XYZ file of C-alpha atoms in Angstrom:
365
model
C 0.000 0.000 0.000
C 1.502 3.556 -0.793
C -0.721 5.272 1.462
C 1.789 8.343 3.612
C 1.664 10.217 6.925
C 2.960 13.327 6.617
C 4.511 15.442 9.933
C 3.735 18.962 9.613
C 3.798 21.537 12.651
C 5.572 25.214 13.661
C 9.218 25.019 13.237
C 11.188 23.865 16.585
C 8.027 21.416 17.801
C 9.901 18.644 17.836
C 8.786 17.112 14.209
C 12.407 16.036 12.754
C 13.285 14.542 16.307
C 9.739 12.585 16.237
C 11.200 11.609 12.879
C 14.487 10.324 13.499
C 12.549 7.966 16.438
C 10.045 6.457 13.551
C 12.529 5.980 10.905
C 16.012 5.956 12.984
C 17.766 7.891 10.614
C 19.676 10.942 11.985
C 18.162 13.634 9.605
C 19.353 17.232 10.148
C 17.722 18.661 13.327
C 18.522 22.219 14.487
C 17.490 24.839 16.797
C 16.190 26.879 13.908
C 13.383 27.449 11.160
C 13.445 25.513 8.121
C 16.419 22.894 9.261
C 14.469 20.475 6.765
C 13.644 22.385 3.494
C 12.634 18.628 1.270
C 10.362 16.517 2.961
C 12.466 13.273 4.145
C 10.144 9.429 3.531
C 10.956 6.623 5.791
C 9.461 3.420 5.929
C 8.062 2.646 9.443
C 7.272 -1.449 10.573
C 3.983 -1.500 12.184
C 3.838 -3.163 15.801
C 1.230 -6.254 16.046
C 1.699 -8.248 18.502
C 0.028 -11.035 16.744
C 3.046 -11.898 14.923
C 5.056 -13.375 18.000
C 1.871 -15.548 18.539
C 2.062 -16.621 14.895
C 5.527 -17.152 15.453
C 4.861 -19.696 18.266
C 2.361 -21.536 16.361
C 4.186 -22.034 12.569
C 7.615 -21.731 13.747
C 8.708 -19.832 10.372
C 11.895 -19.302 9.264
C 11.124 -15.691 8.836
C 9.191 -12.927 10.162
C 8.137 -10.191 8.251
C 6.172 -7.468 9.430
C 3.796 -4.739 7.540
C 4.785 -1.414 6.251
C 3.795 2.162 5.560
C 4.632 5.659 4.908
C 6.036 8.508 6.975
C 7.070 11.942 5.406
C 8.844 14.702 7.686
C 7.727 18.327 6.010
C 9.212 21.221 6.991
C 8.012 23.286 9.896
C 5.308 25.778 8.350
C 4.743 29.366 9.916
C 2.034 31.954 9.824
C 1.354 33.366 6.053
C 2.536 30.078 4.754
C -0.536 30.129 2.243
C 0.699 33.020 1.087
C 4.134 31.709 0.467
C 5.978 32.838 3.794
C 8.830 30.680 4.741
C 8.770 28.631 1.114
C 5.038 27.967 2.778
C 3.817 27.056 -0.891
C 6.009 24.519 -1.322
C 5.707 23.075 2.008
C 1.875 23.073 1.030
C 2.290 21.001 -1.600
C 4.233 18.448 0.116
C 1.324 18.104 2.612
C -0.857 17.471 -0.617
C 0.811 14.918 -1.229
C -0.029 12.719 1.725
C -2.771 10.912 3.024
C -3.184 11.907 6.648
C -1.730 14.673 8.443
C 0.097 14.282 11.961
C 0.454 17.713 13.404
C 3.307 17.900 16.075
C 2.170 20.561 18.789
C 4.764 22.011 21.363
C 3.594 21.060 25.012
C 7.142 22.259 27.130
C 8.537 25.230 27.708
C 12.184 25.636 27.284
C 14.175 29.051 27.284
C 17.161 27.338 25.038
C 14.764 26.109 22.418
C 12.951 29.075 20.478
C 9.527 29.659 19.642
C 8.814 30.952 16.251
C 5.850 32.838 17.949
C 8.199 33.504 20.672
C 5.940 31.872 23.683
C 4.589 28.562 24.054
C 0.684 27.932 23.566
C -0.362 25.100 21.830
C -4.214 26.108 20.689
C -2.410 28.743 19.090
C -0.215 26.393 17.213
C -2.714 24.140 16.160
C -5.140 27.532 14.815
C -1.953 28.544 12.897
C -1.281 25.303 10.643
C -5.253 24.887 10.165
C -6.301 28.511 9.299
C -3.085 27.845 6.210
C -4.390 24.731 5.286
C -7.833 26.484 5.480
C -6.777 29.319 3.291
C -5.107 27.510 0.793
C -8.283 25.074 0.190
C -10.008 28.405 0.232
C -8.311 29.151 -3.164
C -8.597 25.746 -4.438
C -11.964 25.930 -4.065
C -12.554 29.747 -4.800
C -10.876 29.248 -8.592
C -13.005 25.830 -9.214
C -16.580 27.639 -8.250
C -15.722 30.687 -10.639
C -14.523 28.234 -13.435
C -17.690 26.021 -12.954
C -20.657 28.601 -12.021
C -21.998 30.126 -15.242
C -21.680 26.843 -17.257
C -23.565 24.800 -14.367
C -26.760 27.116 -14.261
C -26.592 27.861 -18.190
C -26.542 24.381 -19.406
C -28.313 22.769 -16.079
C -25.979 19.803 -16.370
C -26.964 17.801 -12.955
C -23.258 16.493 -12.274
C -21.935 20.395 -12.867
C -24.691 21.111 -10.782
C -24.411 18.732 -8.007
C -20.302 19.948 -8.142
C -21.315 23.221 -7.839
C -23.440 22.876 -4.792
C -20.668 21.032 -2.965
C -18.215 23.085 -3.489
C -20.363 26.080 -2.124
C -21.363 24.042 1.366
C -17.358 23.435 1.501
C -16.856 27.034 1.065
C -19.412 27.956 3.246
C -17.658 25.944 6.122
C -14.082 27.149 5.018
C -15.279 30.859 5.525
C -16.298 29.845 9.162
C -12.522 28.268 10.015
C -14.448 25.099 9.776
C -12.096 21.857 8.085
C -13.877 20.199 5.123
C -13.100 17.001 7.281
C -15.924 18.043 9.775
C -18.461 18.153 7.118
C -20.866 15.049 6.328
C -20.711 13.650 2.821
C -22.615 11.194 1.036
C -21.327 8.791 -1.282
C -21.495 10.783 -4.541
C -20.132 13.995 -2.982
C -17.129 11.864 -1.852
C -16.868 10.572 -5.002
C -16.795 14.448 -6.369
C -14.688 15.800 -3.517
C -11.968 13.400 -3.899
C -9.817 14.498 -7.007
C -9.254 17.867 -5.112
C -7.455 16.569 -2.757
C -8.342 19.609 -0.302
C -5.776 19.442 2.695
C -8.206 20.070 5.368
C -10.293 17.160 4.392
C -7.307 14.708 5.355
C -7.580 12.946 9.211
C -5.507 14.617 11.611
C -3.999 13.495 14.592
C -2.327 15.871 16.991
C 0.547 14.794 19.161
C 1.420 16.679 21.888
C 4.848 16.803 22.350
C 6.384 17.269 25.986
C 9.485 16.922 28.160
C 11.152 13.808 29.790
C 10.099 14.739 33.220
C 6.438 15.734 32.074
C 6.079 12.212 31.388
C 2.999 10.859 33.337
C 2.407 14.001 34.966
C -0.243 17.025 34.585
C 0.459 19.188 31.956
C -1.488 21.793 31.329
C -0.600 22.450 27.548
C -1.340 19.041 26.876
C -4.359 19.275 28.560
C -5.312 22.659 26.391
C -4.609 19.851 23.050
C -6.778 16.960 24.707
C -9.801 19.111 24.929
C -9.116 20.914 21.424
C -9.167 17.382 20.068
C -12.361 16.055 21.627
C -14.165 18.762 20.409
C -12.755 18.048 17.062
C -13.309 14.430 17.834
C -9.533 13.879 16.820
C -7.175 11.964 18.219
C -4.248 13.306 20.769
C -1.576 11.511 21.453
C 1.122 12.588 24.229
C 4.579 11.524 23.853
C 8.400 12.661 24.435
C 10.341 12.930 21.482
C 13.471 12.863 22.572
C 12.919 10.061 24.489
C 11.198 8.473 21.504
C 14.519 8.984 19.723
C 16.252 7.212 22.524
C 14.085 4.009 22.577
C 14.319 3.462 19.156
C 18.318 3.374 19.342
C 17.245 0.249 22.060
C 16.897 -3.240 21.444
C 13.491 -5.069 22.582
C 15.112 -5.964 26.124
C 16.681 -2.752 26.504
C 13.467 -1.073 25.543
C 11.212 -2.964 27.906
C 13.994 -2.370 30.511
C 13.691 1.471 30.244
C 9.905 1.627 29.670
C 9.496 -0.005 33.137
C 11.915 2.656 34.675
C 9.591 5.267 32.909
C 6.366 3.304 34.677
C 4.521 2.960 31.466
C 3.634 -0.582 29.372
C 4.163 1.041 25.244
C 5.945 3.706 23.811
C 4.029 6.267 22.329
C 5.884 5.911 19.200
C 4.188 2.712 18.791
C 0.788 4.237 19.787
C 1.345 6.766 17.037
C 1.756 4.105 14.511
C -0.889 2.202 15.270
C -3.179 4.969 15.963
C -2.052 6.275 12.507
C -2.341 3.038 10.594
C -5.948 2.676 11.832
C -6.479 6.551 10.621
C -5.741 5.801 7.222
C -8.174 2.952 7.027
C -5.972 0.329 6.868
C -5.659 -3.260 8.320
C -3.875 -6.283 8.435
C -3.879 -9.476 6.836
C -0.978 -12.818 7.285
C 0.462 -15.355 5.185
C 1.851 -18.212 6.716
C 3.891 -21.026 6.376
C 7.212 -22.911 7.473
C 9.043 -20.520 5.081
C 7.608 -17.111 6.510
C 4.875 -15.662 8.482
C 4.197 -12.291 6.766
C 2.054 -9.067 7.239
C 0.443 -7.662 4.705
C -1.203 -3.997 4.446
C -4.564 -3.679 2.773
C -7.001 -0.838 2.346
C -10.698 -1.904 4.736
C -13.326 -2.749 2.060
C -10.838 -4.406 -0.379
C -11.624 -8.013 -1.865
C -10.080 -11.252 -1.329
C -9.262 -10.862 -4.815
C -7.319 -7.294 -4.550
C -5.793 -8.544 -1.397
C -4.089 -11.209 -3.428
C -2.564 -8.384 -5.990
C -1.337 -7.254 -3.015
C 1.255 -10.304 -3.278
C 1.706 -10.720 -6.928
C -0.443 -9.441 -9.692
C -0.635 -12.842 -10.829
C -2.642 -13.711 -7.575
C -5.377 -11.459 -8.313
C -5.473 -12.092 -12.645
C -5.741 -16.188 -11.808
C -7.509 -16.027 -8.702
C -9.902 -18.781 -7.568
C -10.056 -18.639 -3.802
C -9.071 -17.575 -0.531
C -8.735 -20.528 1.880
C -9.532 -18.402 5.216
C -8.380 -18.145 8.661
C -9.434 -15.616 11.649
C -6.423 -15.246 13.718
C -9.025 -15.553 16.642
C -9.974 -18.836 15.378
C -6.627 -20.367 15.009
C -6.052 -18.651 18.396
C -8.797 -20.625 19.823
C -7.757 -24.285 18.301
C -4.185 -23.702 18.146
C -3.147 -25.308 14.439
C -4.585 -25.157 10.763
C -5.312 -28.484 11.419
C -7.752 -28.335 14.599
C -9.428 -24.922 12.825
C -10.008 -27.337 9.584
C -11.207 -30.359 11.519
C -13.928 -27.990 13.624
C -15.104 -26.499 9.832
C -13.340 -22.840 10.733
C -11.212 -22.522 7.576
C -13.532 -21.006 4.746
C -13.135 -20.534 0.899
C -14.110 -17.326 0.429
C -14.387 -16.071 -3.495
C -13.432 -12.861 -5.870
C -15.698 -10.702 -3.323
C -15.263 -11.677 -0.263
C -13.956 -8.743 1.406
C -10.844 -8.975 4.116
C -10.793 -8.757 7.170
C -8.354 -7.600 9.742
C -6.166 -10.846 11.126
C -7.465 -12.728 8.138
C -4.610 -15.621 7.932
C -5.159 -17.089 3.999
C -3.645 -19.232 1.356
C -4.270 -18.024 -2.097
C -5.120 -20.261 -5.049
C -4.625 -18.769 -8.075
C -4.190 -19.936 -11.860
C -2.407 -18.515 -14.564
């Protein structure tokens, strides 16, 4: 799947740090604006726990967990929209990606800079929305005057229909509302889509704080809860820096210092779950003595696409999907004892996946 998180936030949140943590590469960081100027892409493994249970049970001589897509944009700043601080480019870049995780400042810290000179997260979060608000603004702005005169003169219903979309999306726009808050039906989701308008991408806000704030009351982080929950968006809290840290750990190093911390998960692997479940995706395994694998798929795809997923030959000659639910196998502990109590299924071409699937793909070419 080439679906893509992108980081976005004010420069000096803590974005490239969060970065380096997902990806463990040591990007540039620096204590000033526009330290990244290209977005950077790294490839993050998603945590499921599953796969040491599948593990147990097939013994494989390989594990191989699912991927996706993070991109690290560089910090935008107030009149970005109107091209401050290469803001149009930036823009772009955020265009490009599927979901949007902002990175919100939640310490204060004399030796780090604020590029609004104080720290106050609502603030923040108001400053990257009203740009991506004002840039879908003109997107939409240009598209109504291009579209207006021919949809009433020639009454054509799809110009029409357009039309009156792109009005109630303006209409929220104008009121600082994102075109994500706004109910669609099928059709106007079908119409919205090519535009690719940058406030109609899920958000998740993470609240960035410091080492010693963690598990305590903060009350920036608090400000960013309750901004989300009116939003109904996810917030998740987490140290960067000590995100950074963990991921320069091995497992038993990295359950070692997570106890020290008091806490069971890293919110680096809450973000990437939390993420992967934003951008409606889900999981499903192949497995075998050879290799237990993960595979990525987008909710609501077939059996069928799910086996292009492998090899394009999978889906052109496909016949069936011999099915597993993990929780099945779970429950009778081998392929054998799930066959014998009529578990394993052969779903067909329509049959759409589930999450923790586990299926063997016949296929003919």
């Amino acid at each position: 799947m080439s679906l893509t998180a992108g980081i976005v936030g004010l420069p000096n949140v803590g974005k490239s740090t969060l970065f380096n943590a997902i990806t463990k590469k040591q990007i540039l960081t620096a204590n000033y604006p526009f330290a990244t100027i290209d977005p950077n892409v790294g490839i993050v493994y998603v945590p499921d726990e599953r796969l040491a249970v599948l593990e147990k049970i097939y013994n494989p001589q390989e594990i191989i967990p699912t991927t996706f897509e993070f991109t690290d944009i560089a910090g935008l700043v107030k009149g970005a929209s109107l091209g401050e601080g290469l803001g149009n480019k930036f823009l772009s870049h955020i265009r490009e990606v599927d979901a949007i995780c902002q990175v919100v400042r939640c310490f204060d810290d004399e030796a780090v800079i604020h590029v609004e000179n104080n720290v106050d997260p609502i603030r923040d979060i108001e400053i990257i929305n009203l740009e991506l608000i004002l840039s879908d603004l003109e997107v939409v702005e240009n598209r109504i005057n291009k579209i207006e005169k021919k949809a009433y003169t020639t009454k054509d219903k799809g110009a029409l229909e357009e039309l009156a979309l792109l009005k109630k999306i303006l209409s929220a726009l104008q009121k600082d509302i994102p075109a994500r808050m706004l109910q669609y039906d099928e059709n106007e989701r079908k119409i919205i889509k090519p535009f690719n308008l940058l406030t109609s991408k899920p958000i998740i806000y993470i609240a960035n704080i410091k080492e010693e704030e963690i598990g305590n009351n903060n009350m920036h982080v608090q400000k960013v809860i309750e901004y989300g929950q009116k939003e109904k968006t996810e917030v998740i809290v987490m140290c960067a820096k000590v995100e950074s840290e963990l991921s320069e750990l091995n497992d038993e190093e990295k359950t070692i210092f997570l106890n020290e911390l008091g806490i069971n998960e890293s919110s680096m692997d809450k973000l990437i779950k939390a993420t992967y479940s934003l951008l409606g995706l889900a999981t499903f395994f192949t497995c075998g003595e050879k290799e237990v694998r993960a595979w990525t798929f987008q909710k609501g795809m077939t059996a069928k696409e799910c086996a292009g997923i492998i090899h394009t030959d999978f889906e052109r000659g496909f016949i069936r999907a011999e099915t597993i639910s993990y929780e099945d196998l779970i429950k009778y502990t081998t392929e054998k004892e799930v066959k014998e109590q009529g578990k394993m299924r052969l779903e067909g071409k329509i049959y759409q996946m589930q999450d923790g699937d586990i299926c063997h793909f016949r296929f003919n070419v």
